[in-house]
Short mmCIF file of C-alpha atoms and ligand atoms in Angstrom, two decimals:
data_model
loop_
_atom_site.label_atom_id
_atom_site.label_comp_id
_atom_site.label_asym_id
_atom_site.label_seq_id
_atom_site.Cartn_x
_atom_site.Cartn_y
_atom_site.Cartn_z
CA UNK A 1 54.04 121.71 -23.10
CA UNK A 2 52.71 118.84 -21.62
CA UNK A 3 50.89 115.47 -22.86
CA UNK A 4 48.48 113.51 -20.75
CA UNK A 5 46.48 110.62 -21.61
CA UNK A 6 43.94 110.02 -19.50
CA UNK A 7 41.92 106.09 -19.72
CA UNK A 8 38.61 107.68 -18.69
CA UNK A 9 36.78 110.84 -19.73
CA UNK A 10 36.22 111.97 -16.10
CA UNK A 11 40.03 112.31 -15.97
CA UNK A 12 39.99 114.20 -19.47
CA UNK A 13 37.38 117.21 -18.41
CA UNK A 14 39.49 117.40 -15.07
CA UNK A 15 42.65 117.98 -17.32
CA UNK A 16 41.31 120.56 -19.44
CA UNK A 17 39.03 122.18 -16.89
CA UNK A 18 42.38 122.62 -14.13
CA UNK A 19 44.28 123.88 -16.98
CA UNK A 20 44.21 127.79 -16.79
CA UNK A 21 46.29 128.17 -19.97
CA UNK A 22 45.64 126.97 -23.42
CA UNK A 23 44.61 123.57 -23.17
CA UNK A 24 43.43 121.04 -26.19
CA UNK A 25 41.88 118.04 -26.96
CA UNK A 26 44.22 115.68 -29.13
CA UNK A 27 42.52 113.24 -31.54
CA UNK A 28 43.70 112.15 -34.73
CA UNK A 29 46.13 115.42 -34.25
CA UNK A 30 45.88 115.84 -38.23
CA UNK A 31 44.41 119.61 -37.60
CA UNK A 32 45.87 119.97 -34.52
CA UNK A 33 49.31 119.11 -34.90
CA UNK A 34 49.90 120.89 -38.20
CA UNK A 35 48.16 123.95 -36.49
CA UNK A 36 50.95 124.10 -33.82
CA UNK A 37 53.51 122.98 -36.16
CA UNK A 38 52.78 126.14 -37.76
CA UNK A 39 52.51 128.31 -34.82
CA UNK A 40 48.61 128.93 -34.79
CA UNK A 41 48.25 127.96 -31.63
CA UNK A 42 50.83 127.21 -28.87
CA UNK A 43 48.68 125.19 -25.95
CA UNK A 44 50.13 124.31 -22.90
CA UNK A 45 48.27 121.44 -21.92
CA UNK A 46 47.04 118.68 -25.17
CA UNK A 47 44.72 115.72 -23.42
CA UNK A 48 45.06 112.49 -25.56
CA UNK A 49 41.36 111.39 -26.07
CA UNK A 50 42.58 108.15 -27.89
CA UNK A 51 43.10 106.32 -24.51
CA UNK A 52 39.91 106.36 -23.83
CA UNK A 53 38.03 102.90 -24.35
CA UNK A 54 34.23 104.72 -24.56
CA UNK A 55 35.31 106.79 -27.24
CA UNK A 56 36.78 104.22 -29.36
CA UNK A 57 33.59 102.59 -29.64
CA UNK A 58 30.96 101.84 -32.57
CA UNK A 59 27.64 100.63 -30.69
CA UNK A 60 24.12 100.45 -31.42
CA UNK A 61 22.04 102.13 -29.72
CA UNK A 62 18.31 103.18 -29.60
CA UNK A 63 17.91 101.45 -33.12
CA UNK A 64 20.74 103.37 -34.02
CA UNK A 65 24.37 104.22 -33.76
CA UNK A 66 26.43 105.67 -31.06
CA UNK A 67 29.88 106.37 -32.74
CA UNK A 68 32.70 107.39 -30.20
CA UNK A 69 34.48 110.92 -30.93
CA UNK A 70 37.80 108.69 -31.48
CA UNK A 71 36.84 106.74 -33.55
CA UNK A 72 38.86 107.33 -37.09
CA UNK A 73 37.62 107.60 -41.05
CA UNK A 74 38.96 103.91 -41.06
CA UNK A 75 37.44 102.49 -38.49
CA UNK A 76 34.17 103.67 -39.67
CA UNK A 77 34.48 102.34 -43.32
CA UNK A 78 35.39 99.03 -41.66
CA UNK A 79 32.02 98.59 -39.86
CA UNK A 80 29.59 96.60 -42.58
CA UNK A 81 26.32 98.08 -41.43
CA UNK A 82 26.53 101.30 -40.43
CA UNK A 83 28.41 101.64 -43.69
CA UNK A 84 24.98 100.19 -45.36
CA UNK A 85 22.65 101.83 -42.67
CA UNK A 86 24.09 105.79 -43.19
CA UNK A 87 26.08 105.48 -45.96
CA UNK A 88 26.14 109.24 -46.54
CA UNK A 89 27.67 109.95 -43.36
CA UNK A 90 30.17 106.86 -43.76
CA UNK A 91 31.37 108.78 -47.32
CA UNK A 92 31.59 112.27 -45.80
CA UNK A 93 34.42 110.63 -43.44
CA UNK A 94 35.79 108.68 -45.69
CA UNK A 95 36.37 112.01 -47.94
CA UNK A 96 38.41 113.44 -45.12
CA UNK A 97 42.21 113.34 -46.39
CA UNK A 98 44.39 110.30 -47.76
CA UNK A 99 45.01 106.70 -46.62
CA UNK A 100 47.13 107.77 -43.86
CA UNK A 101 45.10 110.76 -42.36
CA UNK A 102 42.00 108.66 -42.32
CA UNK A 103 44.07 106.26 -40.15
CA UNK A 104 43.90 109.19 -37.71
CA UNK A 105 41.44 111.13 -38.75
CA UNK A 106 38.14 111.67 -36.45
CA UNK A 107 34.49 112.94 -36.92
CA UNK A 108 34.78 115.12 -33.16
CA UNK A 109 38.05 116.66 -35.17
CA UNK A 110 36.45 117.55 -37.88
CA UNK A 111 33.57 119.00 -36.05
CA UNK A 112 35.69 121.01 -33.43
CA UNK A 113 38.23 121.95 -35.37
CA UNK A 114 35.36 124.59 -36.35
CA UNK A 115 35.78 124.62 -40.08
CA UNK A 116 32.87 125.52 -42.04
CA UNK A 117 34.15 123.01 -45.19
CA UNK A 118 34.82 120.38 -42.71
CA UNK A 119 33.28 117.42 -44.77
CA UNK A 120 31.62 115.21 -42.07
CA UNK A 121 29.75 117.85 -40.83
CA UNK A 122 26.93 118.44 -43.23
CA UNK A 123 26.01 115.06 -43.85
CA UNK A 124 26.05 113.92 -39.86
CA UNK A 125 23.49 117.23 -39.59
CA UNK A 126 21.51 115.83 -42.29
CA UNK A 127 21.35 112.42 -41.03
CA UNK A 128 20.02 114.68 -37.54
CA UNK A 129 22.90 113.61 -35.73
CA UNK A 130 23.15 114.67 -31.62
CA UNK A 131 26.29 115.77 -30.35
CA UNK A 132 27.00 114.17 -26.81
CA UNK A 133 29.53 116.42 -25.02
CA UNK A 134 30.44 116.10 -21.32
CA UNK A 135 31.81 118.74 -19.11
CA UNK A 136 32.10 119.18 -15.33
CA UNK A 137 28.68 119.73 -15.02
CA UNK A 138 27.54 116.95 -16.60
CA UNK A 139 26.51 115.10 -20.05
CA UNK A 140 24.14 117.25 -22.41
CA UNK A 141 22.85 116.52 -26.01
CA UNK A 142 23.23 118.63 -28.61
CA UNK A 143 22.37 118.69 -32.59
CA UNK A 144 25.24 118.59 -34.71
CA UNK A 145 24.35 122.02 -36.33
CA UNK A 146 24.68 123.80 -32.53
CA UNK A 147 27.97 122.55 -31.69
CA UNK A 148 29.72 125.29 -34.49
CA UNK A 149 28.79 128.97 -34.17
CA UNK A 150 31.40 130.30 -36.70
CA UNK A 151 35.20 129.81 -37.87
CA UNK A 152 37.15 128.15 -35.24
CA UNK A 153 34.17 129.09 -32.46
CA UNK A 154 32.19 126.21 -30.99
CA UNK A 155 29.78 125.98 -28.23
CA UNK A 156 31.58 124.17 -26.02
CA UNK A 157 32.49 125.89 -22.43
CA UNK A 158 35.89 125.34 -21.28
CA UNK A 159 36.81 121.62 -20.70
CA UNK A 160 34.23 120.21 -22.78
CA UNK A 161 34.73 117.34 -25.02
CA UNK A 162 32.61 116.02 -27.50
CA UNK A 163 32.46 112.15 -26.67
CA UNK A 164 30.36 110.72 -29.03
CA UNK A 165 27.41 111.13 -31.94
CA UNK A 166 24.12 108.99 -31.84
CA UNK A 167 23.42 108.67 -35.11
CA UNK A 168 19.15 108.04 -34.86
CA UNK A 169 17.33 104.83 -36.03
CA UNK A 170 16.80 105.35 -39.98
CA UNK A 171 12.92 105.11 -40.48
CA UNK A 172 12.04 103.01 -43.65
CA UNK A 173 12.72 104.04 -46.70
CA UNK A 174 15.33 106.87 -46.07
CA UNK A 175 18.36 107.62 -47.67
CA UNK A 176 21.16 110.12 -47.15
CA UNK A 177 24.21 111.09 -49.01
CA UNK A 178 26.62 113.54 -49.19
CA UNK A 179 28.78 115.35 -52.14
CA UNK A 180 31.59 117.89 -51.94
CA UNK A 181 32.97 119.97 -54.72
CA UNK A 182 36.79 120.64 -54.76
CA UNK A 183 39.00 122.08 -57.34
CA UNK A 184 41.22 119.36 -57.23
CA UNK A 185 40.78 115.44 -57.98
CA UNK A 186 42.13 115.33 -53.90
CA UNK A 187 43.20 116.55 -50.77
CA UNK A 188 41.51 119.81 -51.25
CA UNK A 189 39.01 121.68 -48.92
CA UNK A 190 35.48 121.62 -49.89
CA UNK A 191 34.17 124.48 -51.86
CA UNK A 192 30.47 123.18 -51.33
CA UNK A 193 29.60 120.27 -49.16
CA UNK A 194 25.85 119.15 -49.41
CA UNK A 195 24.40 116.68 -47.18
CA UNK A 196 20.83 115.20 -48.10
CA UNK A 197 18.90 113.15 -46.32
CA UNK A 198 15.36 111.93 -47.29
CA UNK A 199 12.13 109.40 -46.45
CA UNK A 200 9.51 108.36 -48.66
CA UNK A 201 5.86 107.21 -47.82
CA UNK A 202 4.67 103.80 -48.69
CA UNK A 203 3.59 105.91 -52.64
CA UNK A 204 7.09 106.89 -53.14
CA UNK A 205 6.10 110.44 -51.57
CA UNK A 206 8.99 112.75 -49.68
CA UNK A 207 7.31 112.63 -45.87
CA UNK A 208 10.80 113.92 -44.39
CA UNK A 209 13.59 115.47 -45.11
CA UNK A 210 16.99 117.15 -44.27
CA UNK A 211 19.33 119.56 -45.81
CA UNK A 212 22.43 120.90 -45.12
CA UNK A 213 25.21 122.96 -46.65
CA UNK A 214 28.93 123.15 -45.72
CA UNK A 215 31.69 125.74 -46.81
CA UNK A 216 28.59 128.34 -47.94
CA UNK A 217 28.93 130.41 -44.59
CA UNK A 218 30.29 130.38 -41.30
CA UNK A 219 28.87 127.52 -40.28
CA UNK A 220 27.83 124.49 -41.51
CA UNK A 221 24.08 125.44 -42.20
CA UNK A 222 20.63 123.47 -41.99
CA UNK A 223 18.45 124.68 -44.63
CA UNK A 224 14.90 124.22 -43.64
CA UNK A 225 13.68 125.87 -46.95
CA UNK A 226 15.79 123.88 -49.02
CA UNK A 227 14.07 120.30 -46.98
CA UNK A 228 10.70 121.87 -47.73
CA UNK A 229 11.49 121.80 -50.87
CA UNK A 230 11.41 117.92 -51.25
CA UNK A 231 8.73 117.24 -48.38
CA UNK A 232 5.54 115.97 -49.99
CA UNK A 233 7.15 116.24 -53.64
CA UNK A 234 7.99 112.72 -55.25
CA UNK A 235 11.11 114.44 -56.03
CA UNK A 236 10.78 115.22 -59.50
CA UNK A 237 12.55 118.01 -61.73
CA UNK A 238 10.08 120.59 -60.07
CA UNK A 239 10.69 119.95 -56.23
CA UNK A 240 14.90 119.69 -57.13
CA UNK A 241 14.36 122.97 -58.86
CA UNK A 242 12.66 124.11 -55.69
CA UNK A 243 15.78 122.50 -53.97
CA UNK A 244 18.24 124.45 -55.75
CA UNK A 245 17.31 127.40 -55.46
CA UNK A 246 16.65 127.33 -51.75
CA UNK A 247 19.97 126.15 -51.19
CA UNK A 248 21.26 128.90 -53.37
CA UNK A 249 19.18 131.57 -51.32
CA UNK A 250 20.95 130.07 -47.94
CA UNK A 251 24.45 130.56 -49.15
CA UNK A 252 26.50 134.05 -48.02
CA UNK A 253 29.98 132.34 -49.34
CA UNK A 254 32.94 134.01 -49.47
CA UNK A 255 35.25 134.72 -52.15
CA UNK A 256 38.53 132.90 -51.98
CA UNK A 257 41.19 131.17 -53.93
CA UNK A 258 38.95 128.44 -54.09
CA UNK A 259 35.93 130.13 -56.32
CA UNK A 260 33.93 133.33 -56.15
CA UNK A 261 31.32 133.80 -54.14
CA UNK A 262 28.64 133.38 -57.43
CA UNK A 263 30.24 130.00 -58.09
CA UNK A 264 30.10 128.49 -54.49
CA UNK A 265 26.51 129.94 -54.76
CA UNK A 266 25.93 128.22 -57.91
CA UNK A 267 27.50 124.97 -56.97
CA UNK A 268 25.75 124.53 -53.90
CA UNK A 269 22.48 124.21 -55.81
CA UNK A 270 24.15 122.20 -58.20
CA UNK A 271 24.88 119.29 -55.37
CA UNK A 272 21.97 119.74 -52.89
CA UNK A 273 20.52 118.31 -56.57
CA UNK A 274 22.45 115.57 -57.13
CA UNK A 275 23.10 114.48 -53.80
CA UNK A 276 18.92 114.54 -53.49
CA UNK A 277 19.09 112.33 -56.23
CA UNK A 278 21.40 110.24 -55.01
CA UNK A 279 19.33 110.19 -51.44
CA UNK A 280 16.00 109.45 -53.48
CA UNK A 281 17.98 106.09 -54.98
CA UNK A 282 18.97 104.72 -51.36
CA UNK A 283 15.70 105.44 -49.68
CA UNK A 284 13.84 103.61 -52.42
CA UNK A 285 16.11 100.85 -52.21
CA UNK A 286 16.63 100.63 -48.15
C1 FAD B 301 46.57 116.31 -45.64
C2 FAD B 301 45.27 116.66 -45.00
C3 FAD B 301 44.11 116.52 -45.72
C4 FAD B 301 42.88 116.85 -45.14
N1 FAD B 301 41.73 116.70 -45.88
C5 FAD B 301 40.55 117.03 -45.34
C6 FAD B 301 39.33 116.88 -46.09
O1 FAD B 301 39.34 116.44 -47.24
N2 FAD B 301 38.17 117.23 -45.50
C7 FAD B 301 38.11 117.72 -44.22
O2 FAD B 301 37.01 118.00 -43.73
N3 FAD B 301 39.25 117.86 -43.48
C8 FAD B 301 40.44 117.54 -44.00
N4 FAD B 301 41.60 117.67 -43.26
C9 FAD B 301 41.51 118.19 -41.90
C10 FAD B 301 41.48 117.10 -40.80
O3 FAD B 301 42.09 115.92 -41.22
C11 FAD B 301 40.03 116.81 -40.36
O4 FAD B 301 39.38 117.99 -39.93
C12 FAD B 301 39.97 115.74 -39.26
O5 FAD B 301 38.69 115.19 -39.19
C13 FAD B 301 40.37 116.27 -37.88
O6 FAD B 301 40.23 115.21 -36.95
P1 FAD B 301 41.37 114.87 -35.90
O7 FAD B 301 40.88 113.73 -35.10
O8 FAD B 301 42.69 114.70 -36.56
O9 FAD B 301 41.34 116.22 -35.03
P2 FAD B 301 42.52 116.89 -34.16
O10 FAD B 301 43.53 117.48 -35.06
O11 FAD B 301 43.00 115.97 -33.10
O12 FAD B 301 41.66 118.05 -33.46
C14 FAD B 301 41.12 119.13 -34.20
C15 FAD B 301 40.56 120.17 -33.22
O13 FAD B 301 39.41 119.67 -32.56
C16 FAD B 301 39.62 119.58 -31.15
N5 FAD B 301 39.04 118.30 -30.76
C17 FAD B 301 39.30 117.09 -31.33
N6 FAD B 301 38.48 116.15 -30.83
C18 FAD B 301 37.69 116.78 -29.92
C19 FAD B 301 36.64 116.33 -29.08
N7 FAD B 301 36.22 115.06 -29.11
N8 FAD B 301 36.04 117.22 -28.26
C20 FAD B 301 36.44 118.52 -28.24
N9 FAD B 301 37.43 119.01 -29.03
C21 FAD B 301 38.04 118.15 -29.87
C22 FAD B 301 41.11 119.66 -30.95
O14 FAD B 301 41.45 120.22 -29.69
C23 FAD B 301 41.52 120.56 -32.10
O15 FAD B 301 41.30 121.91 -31.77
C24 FAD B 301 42.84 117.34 -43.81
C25 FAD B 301 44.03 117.47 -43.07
C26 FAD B 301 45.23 117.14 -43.66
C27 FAD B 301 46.49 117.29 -42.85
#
């Protein structure tokens, strides 16, 4: 096997696209590595991304935030305001393992690793975050909820790596958050992962809003339904009634170790709920 770690990202997608055998992207390696370790997948060819000074980077951009695909769990608790800007999407990283895998741990992993629990994933489609992958042929944008098609399948052609997310300006009064439900206090894969995020008129009225399940189906899912829900409510018992049962209706769970397919089903209304609430709270006070 080799190792290369290229300083620019040109350099990267001419790795992985000259590679005719099984070539990866390395990150945080903390799917990766214990996926080899245990004979999943044997590639030929891993391309260090961590080298790679655009990556590494937390800018602003656009009124909002461009967040390298490097960057780790860490480095984005450590960064006061877009900790205080998207605080949702700050928490869903910072869920992501222990002390020591968050030293590592990155938001491109999570999202190419193609898990459908991965827990950053929900709340960075909530929050309507873009995708910016480069290939040989060139930069594209693409929404967070396109990059995964189902388990361990992304959208990516061959030598594409995602570089970065641009996180959008945050109109006023919006809030997001995100929740996960896992057997366990800890370290456990999500058994639902909700992602809400919400805007209020100047009268306290939902004028936007954005839904989006993890671990229910093979994807991480945006639930239009479930966002209509809120929109033009003032979020009251009615509208999160409305909420939970359209993010029961998205869910086709499966049945695992981890709860039936009527609990996950159950659950997942239970947070899209909560995490609403939770939302509702920021946007009021943003
Ligand atoms: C003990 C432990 C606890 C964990 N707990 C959680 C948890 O609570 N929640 C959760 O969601 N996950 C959890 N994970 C899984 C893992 O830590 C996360 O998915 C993490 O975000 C992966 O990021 P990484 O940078 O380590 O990815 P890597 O392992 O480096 O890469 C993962 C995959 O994505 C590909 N890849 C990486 N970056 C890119 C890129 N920029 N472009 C294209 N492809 C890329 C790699 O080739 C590989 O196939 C846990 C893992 C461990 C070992």
């Amino acid at each position: 096997m080799r190792y290369e770690a290229p300083s620019t990202l040109d350099q990267a997608v001419a790795l992985l696209v000259n590679e005719p055998g099984e070539a990866r992207v390395l990150a945080g390696g903390t799917d990766l590595l214990v996926q080899m370790r245990t004979d999943l997948i044997e590639p030929v060819l891993l391309v260090d991304i961590k080298g790679i000074a655009e990556l590494r980077q937390i800018r602003e951009e656009a009124g909002g935030f461009r967040i390298g695909a490097a960057v780790s769990g860490a480095e984005l608790k450590e960064h006061p305001k877009l900790k205080a800007i998207w605080a949702g999407v700050v928490e869903a990283a910072n869920l992501i393992g222990s002390t020591q895998i968050q030293g590592r741990a990155t938001m491109g992993g999570n999202l190419c690793n193609g898990s459908p629990a991965a827990d950053s994933v929900p709340a960075l489609i909530a929050a309507g975050a873009k995708a910016t992958v480069v290939g040989r042929k060139g930069r594209r944008d693409v929404p967070v909820e396109d990059i995964m098609l189902a388990p361990r399948k992304l959208s990516l052609a061959k030598g594409e790596v995602v570089a970065s997310f641009l996180l959008p300006a945050k109109p006023a009064r919006t809030g997001d958050a995100y929740l996960r439900f896992i057997p366990r206090t800890e370290m456990d894969i999500a058994v639902v992962g909700c992602g809400v995020c919400l805007s209020l008129d100047r009268k306290g009225t939902c004028s936007a809003a954005r839904v989006s399940l993890g671990a229910v189906a093979a994807r991480p899912l945006l639930v239009a339904p479930a966002a209509a829900a809120l929109i033009g409510s003032k979020v009251d018992a009615a509208a999160l009634a409305k909420l939970d049962a359209a993010a029961r209706a998205a869910c086709q769970p499966i049945d695992d170790k981890r709860g039936t397919k009527e609990y996950r089903i159950k659950v997942a209304g239970v947070l899209a709920r909560r995490a609403a609430q939770i939302a509702l709270e920021r946007a009021r006070t943003s």
